[in-house]
mmCIF file of C-alpha atoms in Angstrom:
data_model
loop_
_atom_site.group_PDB
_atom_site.id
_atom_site.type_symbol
_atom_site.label_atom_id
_atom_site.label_comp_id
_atom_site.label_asym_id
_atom_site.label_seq_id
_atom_site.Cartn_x
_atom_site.Cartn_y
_atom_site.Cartn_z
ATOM 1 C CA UNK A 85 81.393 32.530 141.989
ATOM 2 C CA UNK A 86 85.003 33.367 143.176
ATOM 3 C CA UNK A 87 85.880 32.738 139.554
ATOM 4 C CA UNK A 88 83.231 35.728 138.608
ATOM 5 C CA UNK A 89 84.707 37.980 140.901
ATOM 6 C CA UNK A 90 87.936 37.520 139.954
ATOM 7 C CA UNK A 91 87.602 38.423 136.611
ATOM 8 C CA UNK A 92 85.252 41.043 137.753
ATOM 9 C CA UNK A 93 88.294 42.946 139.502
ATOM 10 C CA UNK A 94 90.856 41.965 136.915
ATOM 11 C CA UNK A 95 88.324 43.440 133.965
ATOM 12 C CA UNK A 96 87.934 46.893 136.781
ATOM 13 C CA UNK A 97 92.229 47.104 136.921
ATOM 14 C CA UNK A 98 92.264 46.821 132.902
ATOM 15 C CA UNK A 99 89.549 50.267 132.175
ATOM 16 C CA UNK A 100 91.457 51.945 135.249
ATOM 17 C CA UNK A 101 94.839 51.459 133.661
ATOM 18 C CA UNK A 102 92.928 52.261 129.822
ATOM 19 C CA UNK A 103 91.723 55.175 131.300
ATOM 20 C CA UNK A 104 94.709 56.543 132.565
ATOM 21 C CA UNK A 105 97.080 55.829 130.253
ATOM 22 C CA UNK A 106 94.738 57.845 128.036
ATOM 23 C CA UNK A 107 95.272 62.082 128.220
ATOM 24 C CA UNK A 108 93.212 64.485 126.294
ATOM 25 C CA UNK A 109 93.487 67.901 125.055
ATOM 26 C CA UNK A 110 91.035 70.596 124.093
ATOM 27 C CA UNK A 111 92.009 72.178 120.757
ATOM 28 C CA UNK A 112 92.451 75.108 122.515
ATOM 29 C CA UNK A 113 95.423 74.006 124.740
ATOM 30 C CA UNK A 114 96.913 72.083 121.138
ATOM 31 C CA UNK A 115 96.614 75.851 119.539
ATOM 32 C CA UNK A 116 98.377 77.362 122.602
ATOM 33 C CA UNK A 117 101.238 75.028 123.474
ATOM 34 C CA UNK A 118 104.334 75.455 121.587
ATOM 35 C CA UNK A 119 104.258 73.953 118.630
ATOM 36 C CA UNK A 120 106.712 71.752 117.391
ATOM 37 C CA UNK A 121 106.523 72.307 113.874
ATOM 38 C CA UNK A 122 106.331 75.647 113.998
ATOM 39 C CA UNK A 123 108.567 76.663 111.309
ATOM 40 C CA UNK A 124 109.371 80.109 109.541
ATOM 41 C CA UNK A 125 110.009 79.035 106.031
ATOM 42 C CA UNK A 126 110.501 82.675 104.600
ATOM 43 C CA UNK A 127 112.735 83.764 107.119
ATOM 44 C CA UNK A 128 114.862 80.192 106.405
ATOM 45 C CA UNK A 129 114.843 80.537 102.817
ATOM 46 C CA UNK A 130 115.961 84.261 102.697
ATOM 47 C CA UNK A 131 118.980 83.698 105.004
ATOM 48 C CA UNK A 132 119.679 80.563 102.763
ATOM 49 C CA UNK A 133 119.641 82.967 99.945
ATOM 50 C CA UNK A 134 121.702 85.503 101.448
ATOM 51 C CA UNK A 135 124.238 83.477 103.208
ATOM 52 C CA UNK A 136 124.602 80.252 100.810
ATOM 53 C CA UNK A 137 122.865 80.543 97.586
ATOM 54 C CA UNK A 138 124.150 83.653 95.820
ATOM 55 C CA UNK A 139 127.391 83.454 97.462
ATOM 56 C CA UNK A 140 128.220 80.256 96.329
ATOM 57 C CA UNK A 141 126.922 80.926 92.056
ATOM 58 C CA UNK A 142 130.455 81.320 90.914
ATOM 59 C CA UNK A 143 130.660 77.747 91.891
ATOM 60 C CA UNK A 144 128.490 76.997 88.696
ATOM 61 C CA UNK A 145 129.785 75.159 85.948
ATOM 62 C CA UNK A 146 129.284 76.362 82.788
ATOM 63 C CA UNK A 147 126.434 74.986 79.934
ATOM 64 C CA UNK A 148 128.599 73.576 77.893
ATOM 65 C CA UNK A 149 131.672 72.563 79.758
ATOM 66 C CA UNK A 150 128.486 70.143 81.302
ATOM 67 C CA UNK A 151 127.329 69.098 78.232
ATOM 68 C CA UNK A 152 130.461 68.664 76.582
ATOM 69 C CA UNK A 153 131.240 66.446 80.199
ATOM 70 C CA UNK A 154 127.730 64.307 79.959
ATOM 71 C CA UNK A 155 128.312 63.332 76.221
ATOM 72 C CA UNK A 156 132.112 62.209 77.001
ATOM 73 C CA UNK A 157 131.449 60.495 80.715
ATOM 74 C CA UNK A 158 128.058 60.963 82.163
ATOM 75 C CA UNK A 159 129.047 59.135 85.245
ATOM 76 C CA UNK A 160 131.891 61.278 86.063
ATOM 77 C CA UNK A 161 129.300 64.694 85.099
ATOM 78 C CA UNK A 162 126.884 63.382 87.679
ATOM 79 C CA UNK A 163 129.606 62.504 90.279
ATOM 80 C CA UNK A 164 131.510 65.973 89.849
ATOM 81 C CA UNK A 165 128.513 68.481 89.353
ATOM 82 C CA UNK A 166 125.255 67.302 90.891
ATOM 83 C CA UNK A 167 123.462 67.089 93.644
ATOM 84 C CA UNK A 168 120.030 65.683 95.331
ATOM 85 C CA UNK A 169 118.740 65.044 99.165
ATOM 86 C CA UNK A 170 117.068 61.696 97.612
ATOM 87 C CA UNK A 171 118.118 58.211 96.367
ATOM 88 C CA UNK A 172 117.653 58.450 92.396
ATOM 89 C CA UNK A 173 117.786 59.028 89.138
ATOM 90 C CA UNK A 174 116.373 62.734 89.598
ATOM 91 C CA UNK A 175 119.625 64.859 90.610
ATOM 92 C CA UNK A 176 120.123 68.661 90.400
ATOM 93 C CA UNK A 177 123.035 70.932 88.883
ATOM 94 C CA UNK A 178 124.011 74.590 89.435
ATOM 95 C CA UNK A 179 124.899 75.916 85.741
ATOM 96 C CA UNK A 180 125.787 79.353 84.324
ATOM 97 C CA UNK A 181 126.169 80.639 81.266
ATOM 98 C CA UNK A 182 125.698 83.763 78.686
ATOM 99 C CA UNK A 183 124.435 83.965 75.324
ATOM 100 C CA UNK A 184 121.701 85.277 72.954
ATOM 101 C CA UNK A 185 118.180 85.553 73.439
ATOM 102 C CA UNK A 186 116.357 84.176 70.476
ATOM 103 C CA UNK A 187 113.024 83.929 71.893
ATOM 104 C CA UNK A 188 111.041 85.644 74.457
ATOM 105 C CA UNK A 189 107.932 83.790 75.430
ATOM 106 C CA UNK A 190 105.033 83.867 77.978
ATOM 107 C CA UNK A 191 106.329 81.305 80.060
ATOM 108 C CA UNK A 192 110.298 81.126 78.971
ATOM 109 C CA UNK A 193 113.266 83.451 77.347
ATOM 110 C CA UNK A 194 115.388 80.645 74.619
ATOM 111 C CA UNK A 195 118.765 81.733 75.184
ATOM 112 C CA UNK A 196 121.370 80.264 73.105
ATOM 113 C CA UNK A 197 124.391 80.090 75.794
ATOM 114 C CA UNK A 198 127.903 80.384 73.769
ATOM 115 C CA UNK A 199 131.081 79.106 74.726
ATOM 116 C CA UNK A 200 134.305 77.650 74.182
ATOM 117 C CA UNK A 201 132.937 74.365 74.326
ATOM 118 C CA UNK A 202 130.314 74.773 72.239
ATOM 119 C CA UNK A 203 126.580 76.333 71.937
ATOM 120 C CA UNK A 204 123.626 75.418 73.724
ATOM 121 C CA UNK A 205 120.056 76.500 73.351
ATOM 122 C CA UNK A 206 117.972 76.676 77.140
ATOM 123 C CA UNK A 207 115.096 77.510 77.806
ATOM 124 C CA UNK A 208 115.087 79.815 81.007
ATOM 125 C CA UNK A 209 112.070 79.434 82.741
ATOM 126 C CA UNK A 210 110.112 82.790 84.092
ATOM 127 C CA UNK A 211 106.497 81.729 84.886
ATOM 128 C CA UNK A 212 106.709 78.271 85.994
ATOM 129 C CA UNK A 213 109.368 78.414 88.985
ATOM 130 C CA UNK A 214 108.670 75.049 91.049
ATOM 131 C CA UNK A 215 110.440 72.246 92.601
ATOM 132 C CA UNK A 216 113.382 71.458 94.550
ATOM 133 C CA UNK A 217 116.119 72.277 91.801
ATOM 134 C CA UNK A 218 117.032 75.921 93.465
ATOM 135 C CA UNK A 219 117.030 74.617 96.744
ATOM 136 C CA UNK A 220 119.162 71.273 96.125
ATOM 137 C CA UNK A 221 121.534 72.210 93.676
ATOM 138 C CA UNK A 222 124.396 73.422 95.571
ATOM 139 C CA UNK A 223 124.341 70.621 98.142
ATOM 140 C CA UNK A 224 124.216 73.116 100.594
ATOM 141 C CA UNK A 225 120.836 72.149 102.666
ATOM 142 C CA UNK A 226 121.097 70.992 106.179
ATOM 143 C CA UNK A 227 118.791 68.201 107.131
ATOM 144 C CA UNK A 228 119.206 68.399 110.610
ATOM 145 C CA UNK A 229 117.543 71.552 110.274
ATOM 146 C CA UNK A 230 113.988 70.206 109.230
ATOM 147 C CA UNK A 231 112.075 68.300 111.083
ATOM 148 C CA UNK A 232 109.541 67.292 108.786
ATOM 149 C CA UNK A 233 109.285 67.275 104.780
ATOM 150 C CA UNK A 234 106.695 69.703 104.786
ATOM 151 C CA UNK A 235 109.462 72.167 106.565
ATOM 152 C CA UNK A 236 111.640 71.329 103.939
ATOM 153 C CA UNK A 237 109.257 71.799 100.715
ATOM 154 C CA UNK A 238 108.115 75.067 101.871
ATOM 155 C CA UNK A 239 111.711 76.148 101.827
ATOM 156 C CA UNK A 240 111.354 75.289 98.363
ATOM 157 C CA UNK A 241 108.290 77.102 97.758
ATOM 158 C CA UNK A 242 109.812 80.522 98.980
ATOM 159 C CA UNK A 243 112.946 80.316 96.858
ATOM 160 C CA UNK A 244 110.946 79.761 94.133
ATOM 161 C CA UNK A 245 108.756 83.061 95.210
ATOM 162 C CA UNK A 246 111.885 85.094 95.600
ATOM 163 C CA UNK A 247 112.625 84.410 92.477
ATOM 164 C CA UNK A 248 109.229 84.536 90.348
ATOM 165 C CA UNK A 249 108.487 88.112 92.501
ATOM 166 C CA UNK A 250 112.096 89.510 92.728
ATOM 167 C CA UNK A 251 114.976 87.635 89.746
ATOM 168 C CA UNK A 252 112.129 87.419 86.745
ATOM 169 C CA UNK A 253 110.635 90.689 86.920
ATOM 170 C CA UNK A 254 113.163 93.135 86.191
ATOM 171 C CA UNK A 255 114.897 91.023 83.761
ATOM 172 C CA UNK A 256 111.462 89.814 81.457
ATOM 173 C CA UNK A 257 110.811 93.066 81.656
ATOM 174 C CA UNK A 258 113.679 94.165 79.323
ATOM 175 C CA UNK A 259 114.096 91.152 77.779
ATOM 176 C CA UNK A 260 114.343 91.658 74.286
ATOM 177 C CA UNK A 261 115.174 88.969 71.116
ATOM 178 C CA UNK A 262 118.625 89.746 69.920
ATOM 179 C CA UNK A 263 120.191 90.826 73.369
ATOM 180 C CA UNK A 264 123.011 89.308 75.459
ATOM 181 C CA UNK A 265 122.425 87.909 78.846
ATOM 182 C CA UNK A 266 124.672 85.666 81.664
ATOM 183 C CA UNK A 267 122.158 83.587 83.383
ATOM 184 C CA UNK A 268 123.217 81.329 86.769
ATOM 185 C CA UNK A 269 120.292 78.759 87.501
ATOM 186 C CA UNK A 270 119.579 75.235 88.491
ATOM 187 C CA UNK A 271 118.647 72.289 86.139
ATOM 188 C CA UNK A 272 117.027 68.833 86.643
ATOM 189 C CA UNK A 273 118.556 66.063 84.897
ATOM 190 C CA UNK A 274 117.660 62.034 84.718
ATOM 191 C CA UNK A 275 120.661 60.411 84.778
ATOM 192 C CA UNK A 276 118.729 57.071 83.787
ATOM 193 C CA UNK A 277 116.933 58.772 80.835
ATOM 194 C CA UNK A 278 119.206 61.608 79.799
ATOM 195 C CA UNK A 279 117.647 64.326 77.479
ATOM 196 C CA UNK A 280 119.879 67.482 76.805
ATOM 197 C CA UNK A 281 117.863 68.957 73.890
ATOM 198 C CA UNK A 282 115.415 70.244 76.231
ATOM 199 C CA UNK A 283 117.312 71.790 79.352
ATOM 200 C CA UNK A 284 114.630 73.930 81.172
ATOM 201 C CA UNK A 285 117.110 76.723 83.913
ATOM 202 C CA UNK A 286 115.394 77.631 87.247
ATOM 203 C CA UNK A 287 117.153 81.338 87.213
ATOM 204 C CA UNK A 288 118.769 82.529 90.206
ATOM 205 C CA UNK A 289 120.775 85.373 88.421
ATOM 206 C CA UNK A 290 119.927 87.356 85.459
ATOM 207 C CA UNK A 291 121.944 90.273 83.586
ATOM 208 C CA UNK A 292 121.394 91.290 80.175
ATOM 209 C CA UNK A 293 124.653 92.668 79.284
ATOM 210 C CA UNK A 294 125.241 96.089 78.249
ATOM 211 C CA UNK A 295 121.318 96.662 79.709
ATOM 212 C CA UNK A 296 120.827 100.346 80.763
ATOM 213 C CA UNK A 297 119.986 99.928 84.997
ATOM 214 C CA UNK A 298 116.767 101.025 85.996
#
């Protein structure tokens, strides 16, 4: 019996403690404390643009200086010129270039970029804008400033806006087959499974040279 009521009271103490160590919230008080992860992508990604971004393009390494640097010592072209938040084969490089546009397309302008070094056909992309290449290819992105991936991929989804609404526009607009252009973008490149006969440019500046302004 005093066995009974011993576990009786020790079984009470346990759902007390349960109970209390328990707190709920309506949804309503979740919706009007301060949230956390309240984060203002746009606002992020513009000043990223503005202060870091486009300032730093002259930082770019040129088409075929890279190419001509991947064939020779791939190690040493990753190592120098890329970039990438993650652990991997998947890494990022800020490239420039200028050259003639052979092809205008729904979805991508060919440009043949010239050079010194050489000549290298790209394909500079102007419907499909996505992924992290823009964002990561400087180096320049502050993790401490995230605190969640979600913060950080919408940063990547408004570059990639900016550019699709504001770079593309104006520039497919008067795109023409035969003209000059200097492009700055970002490509992706595996450095496991290397292919540079297919380099796709995320654009972050285009010019077609000698182009009347609007």
């Amino acid at each position: 019996m005093k066995k009974s009521i011993k576990y009786g009271i020790m079984l009470l103490v346990a759902l007390v403690l349960a109970y209390n160590s328990v707190y709920f919230k309506s949804l309503s008080e979740v919706k009007a404390s301060p949230a956390s992860d309240q984060f203002d992508a746009a606002t992020y990604a513009n000043k990223f643009w503005n202060t870091k971004l486009t300032p730093g393009l002259n930082q770019a390494v040129e088409i075929n200086a890279l190419i001509s640097l991947l064939k020779a010592d791939k190690a040493a072209a990753f190592t120098s010129h890329s970039h990438a938040l993650g652990i991997g084969n998947i890494r990022y490089f800020l490239v420039k270039g200028e050259g003639e546009i052979t092809a205008v397309g729904e979805n991508t302008v060919t440009v043949v970029a010239t050079s010194e070094e050489g000549q290298q056909p790209v394909k500079i992309e102007t419907e499909f804008v996505y992924g992290n290449a823009v964002r990561d290819a400087q180096g320049l992105i502050d993790l401490t400033d995230f605190t969640s991936t979600m913060h950080l991929n919408s940063v990547s989804e408004e570059l990639n806006k900016k550019i699709r609404t504001e770079v593309v526009p104006p520039f497919k607009a008067n795109a023409k087959k035969g003209q000059q252009v200097q492009f700055v973008g970002a490509i992706e490149l595996n450095q496991e499974h290397l292919r540079l006969d297919e380099i796709e440019v995320m654009p972050v500046s285009l010019e077609l040279v000698g182009a009347s302004p609007n």
